[in-house]
Short mmCIF file of C-alpha atoms and ligand atoms in Angstrom, two decimals:
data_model
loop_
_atom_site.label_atom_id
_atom_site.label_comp_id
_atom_site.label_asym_id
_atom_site.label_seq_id
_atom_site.Cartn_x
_atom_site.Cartn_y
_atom_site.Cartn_z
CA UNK A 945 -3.74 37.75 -8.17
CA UNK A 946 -0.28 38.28 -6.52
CA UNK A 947 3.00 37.00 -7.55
CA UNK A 948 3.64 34.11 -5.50
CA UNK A 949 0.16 32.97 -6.92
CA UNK A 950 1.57 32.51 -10.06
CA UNK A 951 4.53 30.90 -9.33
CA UNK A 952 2.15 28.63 -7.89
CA UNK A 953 0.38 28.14 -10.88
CA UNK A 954 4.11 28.16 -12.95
CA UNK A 955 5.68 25.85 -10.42
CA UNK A 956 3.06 23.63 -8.85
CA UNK A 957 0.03 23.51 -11.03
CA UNK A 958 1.13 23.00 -14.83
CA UNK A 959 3.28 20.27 -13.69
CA UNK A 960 1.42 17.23 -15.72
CA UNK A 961 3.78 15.40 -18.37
CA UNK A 962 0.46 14.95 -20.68
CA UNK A 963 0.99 16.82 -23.70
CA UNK A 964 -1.52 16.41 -26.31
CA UNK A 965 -0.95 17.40 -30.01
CA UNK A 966 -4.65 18.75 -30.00
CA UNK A 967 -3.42 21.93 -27.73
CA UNK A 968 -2.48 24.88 -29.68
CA UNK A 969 -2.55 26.86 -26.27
CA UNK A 970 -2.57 25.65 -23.29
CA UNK A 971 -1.62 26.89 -19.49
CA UNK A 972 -0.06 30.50 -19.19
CA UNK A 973 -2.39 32.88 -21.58
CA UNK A 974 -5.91 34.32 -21.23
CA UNK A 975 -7.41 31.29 -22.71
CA UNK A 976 -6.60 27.84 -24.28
CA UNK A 977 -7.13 27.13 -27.21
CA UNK A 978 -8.13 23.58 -28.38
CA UNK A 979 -8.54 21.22 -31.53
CA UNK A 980 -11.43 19.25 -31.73
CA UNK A 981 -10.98 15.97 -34.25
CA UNK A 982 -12.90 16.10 -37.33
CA UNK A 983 -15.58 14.33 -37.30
CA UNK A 984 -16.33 14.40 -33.78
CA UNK A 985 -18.50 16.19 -31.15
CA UNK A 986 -17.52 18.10 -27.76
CA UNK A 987 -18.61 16.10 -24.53
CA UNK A 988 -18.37 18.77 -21.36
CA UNK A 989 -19.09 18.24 -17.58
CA UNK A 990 -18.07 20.12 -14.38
CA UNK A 991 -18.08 18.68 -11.14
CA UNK A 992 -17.20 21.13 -8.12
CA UNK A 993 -16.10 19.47 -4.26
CA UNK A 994 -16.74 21.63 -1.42
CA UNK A 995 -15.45 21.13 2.14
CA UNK A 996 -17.23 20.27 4.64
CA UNK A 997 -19.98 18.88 1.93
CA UNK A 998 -18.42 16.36 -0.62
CA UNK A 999 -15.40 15.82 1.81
CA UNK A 1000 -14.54 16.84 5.41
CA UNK A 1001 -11.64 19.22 6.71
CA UNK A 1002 -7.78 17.64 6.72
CA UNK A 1003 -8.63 14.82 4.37
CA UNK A 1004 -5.56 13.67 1.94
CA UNK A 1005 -5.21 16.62 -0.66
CA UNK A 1006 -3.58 13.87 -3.00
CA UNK A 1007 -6.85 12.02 -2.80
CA UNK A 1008 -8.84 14.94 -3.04
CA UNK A 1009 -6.35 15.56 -6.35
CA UNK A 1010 -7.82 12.38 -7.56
CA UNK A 1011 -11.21 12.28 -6.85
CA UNK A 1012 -11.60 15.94 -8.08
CA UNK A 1013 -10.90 14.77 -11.59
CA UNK A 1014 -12.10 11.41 -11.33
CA UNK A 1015 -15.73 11.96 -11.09
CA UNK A 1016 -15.37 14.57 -13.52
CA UNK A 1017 -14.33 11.81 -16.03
CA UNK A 1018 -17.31 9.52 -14.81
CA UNK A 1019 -19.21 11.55 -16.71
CA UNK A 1020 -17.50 11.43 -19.69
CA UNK A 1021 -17.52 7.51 -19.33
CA UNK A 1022 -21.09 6.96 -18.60
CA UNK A 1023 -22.12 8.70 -22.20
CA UNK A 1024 -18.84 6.55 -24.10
CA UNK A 1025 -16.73 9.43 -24.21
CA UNK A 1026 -12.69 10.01 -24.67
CA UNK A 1027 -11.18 12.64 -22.22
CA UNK A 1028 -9.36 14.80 -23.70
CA UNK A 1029 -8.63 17.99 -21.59
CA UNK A 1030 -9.66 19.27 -18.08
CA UNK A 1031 -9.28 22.88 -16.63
CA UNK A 1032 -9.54 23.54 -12.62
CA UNK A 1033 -10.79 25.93 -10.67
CA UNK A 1034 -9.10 26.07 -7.14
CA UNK A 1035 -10.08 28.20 -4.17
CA UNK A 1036 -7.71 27.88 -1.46
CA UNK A 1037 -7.80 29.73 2.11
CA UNK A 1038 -4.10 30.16 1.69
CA UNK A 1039 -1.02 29.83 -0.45
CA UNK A 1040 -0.19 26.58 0.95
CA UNK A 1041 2.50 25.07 -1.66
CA UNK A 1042 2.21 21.30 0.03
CA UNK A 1043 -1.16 21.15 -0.26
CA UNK A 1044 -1.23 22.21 -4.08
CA UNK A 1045 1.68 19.52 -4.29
CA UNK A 1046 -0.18 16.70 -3.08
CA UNK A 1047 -3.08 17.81 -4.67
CA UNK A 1048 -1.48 18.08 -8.04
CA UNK A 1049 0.19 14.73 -7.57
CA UNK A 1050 -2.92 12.82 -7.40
CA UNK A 1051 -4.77 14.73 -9.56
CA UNK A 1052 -2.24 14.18 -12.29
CA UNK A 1053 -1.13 10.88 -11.48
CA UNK A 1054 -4.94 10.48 -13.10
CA UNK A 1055 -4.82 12.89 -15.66
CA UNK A 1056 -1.27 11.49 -17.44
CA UNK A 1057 -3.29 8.27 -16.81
CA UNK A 1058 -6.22 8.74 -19.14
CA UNK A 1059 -3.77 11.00 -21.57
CA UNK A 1060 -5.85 14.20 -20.28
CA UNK A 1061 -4.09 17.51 -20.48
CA UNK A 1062 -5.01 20.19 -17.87
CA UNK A 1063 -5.02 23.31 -20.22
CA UNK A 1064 -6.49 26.25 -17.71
CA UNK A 1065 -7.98 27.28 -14.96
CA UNK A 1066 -8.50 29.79 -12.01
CA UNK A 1067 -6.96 29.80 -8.93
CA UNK A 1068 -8.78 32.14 -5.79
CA UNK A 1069 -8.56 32.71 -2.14
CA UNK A 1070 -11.36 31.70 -0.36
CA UNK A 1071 -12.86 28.99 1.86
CA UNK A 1072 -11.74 25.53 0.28
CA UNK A 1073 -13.66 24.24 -3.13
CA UNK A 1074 -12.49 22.67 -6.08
CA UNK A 1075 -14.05 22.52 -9.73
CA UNK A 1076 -13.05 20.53 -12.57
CA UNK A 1077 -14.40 20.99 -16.37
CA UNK A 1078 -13.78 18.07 -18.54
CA UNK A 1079 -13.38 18.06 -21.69
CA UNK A 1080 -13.92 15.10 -24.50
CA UNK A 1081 -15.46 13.66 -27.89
CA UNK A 1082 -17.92 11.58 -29.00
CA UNK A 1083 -18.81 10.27 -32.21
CA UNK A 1084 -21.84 12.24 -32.86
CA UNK A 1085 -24.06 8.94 -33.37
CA UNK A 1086 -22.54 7.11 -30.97
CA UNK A 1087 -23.67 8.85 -27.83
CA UNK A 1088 -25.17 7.21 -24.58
CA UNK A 1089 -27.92 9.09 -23.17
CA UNK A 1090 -29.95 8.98 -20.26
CA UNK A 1091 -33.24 8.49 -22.36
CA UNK A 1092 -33.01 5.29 -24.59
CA UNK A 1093 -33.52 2.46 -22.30
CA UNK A 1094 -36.95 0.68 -23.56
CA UNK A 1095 -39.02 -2.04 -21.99
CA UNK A 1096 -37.56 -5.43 -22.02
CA UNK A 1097 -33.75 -3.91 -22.10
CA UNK A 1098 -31.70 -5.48 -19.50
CA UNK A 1099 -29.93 -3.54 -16.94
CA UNK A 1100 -26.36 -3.98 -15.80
CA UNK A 1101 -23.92 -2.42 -13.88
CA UNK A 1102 -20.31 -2.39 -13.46
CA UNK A 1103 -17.80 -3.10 -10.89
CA UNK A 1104 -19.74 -3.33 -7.43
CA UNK A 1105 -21.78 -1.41 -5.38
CA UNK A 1106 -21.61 0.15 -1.64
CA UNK A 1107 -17.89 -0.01 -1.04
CA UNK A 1108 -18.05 3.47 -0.75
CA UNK A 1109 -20.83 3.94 0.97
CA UNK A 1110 -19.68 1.35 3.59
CA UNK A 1111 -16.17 3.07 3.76
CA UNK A 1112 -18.28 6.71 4.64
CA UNK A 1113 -20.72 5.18 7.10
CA UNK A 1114 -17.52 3.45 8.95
CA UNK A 1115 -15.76 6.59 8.93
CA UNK A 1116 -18.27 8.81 10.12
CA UNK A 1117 -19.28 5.90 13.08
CA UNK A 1118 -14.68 6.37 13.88
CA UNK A 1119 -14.63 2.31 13.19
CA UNK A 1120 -12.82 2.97 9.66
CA UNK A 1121 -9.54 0.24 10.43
CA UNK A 1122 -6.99 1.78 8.07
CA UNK A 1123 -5.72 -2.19 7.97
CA UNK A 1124 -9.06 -3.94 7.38
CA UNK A 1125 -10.78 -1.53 5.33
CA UNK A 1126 -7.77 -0.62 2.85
CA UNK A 1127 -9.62 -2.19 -0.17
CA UNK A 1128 -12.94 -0.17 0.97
CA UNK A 1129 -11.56 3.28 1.62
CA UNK A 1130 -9.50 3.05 -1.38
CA UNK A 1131 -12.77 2.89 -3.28
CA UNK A 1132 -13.97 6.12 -1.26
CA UNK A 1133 -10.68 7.62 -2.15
CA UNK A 1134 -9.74 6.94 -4.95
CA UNK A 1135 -12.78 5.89 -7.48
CA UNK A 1136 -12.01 4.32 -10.95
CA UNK A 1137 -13.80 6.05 -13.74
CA UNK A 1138 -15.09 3.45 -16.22
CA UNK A 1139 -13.63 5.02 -19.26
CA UNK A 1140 -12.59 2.32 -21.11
CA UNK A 1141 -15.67 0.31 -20.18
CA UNK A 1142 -17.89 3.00 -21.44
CA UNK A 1143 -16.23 3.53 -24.68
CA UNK A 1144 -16.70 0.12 -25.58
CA UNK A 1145 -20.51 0.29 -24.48
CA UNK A 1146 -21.19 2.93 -26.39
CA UNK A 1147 -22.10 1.02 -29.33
CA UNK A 1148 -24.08 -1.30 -27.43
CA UNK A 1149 -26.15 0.32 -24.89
CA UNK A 1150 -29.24 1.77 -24.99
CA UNK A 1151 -28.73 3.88 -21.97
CA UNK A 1152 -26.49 4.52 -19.49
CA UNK A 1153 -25.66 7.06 -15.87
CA UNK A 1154 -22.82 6.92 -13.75
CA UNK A 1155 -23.32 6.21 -10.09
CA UNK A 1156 -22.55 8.74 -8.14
CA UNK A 1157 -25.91 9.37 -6.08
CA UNK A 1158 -26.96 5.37 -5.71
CA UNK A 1159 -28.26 3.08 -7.52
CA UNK A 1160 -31.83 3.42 -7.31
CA UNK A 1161 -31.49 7.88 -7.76
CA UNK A 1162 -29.45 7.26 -10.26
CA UNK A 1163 -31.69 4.28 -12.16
CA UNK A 1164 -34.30 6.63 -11.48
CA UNK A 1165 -33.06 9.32 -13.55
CA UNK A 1166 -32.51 6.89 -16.71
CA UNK A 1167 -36.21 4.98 -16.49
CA UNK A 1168 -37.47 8.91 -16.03
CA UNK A 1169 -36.34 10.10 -18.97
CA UNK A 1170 -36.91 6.71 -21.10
CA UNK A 1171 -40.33 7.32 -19.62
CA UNK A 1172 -40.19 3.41 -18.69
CA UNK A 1173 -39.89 1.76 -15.00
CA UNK A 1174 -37.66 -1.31 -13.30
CA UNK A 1175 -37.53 -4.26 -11.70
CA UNK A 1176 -34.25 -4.92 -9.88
CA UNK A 1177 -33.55 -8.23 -8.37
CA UNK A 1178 -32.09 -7.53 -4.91
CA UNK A 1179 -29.51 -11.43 -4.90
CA UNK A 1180 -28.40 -10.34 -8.50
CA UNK A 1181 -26.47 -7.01 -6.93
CA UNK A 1182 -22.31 -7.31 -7.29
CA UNK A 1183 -21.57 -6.13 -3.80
CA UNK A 1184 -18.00 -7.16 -2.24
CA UNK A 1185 -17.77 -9.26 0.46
CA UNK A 1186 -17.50 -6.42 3.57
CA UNK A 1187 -20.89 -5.22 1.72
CA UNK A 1188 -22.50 -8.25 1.69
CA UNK A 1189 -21.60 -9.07 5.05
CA UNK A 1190 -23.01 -5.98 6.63
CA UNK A 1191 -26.53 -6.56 3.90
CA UNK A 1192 -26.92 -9.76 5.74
CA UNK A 1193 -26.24 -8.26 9.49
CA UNK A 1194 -28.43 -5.75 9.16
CA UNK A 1195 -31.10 -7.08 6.81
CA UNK A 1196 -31.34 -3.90 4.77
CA UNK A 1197 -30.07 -3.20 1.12
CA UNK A 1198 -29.54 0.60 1.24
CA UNK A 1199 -25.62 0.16 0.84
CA UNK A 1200 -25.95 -1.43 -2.37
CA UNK A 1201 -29.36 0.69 -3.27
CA UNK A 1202 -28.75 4.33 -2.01
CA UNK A 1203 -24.89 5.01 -1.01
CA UNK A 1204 -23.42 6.89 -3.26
CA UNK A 1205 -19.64 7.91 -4.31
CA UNK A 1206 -18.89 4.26 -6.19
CA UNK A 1207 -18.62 5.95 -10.05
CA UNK A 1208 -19.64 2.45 -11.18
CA UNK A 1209 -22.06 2.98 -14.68
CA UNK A 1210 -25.30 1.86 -14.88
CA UNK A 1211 -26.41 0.68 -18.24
CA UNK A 1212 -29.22 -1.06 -20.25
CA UNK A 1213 -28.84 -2.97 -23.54
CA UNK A 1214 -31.22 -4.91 -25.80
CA UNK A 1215 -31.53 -8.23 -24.34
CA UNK A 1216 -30.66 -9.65 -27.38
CA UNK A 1217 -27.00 -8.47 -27.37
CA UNK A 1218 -27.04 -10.03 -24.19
CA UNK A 1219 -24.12 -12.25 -25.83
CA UNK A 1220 -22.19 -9.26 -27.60
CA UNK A 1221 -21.79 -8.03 -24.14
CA UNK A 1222 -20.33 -11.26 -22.89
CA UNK A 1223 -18.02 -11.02 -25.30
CA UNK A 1224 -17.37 -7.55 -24.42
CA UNK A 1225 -16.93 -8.36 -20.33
CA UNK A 1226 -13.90 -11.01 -21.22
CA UNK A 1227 -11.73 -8.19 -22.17
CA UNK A 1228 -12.79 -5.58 -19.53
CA UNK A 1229 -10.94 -5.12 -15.82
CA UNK A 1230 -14.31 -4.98 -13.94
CA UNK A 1231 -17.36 -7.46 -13.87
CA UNK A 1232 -20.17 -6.17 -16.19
CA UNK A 1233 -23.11 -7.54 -13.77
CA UNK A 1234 -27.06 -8.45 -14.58
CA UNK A 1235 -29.28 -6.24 -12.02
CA UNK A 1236 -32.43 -6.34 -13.72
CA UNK A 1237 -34.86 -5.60 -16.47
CA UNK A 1238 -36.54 -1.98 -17.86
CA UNK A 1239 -40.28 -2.41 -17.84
CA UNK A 1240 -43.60 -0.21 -19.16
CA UNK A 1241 -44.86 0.44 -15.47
CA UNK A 1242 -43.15 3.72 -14.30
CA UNK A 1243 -41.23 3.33 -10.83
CA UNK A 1244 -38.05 0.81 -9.63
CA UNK A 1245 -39.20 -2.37 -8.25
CA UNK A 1246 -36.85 -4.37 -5.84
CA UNK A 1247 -38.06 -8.05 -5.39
CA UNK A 1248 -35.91 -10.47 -3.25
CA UNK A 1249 -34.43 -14.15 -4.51
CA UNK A 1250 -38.39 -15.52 -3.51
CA UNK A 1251 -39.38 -12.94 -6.34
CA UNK A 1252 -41.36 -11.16 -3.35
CA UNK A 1253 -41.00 -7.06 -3.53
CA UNK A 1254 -38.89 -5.28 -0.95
CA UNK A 1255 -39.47 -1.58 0.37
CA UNK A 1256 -36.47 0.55 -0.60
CA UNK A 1257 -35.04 3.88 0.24
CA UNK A 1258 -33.98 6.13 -2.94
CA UNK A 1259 -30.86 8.16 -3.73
CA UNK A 1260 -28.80 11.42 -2.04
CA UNK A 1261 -30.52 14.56 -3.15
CA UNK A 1262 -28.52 17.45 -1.92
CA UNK A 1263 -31.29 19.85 -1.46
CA UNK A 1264 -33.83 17.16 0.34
P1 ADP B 2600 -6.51 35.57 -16.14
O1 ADP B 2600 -6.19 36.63 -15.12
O2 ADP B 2600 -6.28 36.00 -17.55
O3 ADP B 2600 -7.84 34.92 -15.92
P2 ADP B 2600 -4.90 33.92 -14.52
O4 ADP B 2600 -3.85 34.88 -14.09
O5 ADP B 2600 -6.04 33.62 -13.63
O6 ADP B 2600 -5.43 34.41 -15.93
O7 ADP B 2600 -4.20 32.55 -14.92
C1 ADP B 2600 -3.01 32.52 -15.66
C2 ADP B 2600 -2.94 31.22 -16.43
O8 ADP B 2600 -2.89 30.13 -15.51
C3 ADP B 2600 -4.15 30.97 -17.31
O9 ADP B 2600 -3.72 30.30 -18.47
C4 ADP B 2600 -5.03 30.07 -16.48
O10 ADP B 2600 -5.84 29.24 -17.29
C5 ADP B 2600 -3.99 29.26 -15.70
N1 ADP B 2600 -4.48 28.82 -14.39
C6 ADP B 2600 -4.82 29.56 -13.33
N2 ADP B 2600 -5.22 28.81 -12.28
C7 ADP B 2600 -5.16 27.53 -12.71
C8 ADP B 2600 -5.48 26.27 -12.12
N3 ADP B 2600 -5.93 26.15 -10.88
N4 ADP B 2600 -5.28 25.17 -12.88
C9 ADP B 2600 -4.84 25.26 -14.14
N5 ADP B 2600 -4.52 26.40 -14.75
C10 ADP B 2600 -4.68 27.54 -14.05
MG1 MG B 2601 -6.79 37.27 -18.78
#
């Protein structure tokens, strides 16, 4: 690494105001080292973005900043964790300080948000890419896996679906209006990680996935390893109003089934704490919505408001 890389780290990089009492060490030695509460376990994800995959050339490195870390804290939300640190791996094709800016300013506009610290990372030349490794803690009984959900659970989601997806396909098609479609790029852009939602499910749900693939690849990965199946009812989905306009244009649901990029969780819960969770959806920012129900019979059923079932594409698989 050359100098001016690491006054780029010094001067661009470790510019977060987050500084957590946990960090014995954090940016500026060979490693960081870190205190874990007692009493607690160690919940880790990495999430990498590529160009020209996850995002296309000359899109806004402050959103990028955000987005990087963002669904990196999904993860930590859908299993009812608290974020606690983050390091970053950045490969750049250049030295180019106002990109790092803007990337740092939305990726720590995020961080200082959720109280996360960014305590390390690597920075490398090379064709653009960005990794972020999250760091936080779970109460070691209080975990929300992928494999609990059991027949009769009810499954529910959060915020609403295809805003993203609609945002992409409008972009890609060059009818994204900057003016009309504010509210659904900003969801492309800038996803919300259900943190505090999934810390307060954590004692409540039997299983639970963020959304980052679609609905039904994502659904699919939670009745798979609960060894179960689901029935979703289509008129139940919480899809916003450009969504549900462009359902009913085009008769299809894929938006709401099988876009991907909302970061919304997907959770099931005993249906008799259907109340608890009522309860529990008063005091949260977004809508905690009734999709469906987990079932013995292996697969993901869609059936319309007539109760008739519906043909259904499944989720983004990036090796298909
Ligand atoms: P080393 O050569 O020992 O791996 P580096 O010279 O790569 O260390 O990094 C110096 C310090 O800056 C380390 O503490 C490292 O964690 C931190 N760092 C480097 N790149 C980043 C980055 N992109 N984000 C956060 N911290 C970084
Ligand atoms: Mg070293």
């Amino acid at each position: 690494m050359n100098l001016s890389e690491f006054s780029l780290i010094d001067d661009y990089i470790a510019i977060s105001t987050t500084s957590r009492p946990d960090v014995s060490v954090g940016i500026g030695d060979d490693c960081a080292v870190l205190n874990i509460p007692r009493g607690k376990s160690l919940a880790v994800s990495m999430d990498t973005l590529v160009e020209g995959r996850h995002f296309i050339e000359g899109v806004s490195a402050v959103s990028l900043g955000h987005k990087a870390l963002a669904v990196s804290l999904s993860d930590l939300a859908a299993m009812g964790a608290e974020p606690a640190w983050a390091t970053l791996s950045l490969t750049m094709p250049e030295a180019d300080v106002q990109w790092v800016q803007d990337f740092m300013q939305g990726f720590s506009a995020l961080s200082d948000c959720f109280g996360v610290q960014l305590v390390g990372g690597d920075t490398t030349r090379g064709p653009l890419s960005i990794s972020v490794q999250i760091h936080g803690f779970v109460d070691p009984g209080q975990i929300m896996r992928r494999n609990g959900a059991r027949p009769g659970d009810l499954i529910y989601v959060t915020g609403s679906l295809g805003d993203a997806g609609l945002a992409l396909r409008l972009q890609q098609a060059g009818e994204l209006d900057l003016v009309h479609h504010q509210r659904l790029l900003q969801r492309l852009d800038y996803p919300t990680p259900r943190i505090l939602e999934g810390r307060r499910l954590a004692s409540l749900a039997t299983a639970a996935i963020d959304l980052s693939d679609g609905l039904i690849g994502d659904l699919g990965h939670i009745v798979q390893q609960s060894r179960c199946g689901a029935t979703i009812e289509l008129q139940r989905l919480p899809c916003g109003p450009a969504v549900e306009m462009e359902i009913s244009s085009s008769n299809e649901w894929n938006l709401a089934l099988s876009s991907g990029d909302d970061y919304e969780l997907c959770f099931t819960i005993p249906a008799e704490r259907q109340n608890e969770l009522q309860q529990l959806a008063a005091i949260l920012d977004s809508p905690l919505t009734h999709i469906g129900v987990i079932e013995q019979q292996a697969g993901i059923r869609c059936i319309n408001a007539e109760g008739v079932l519906v043909e259904v594409d499944s989720g983004y698989d990036h090796f298909r």
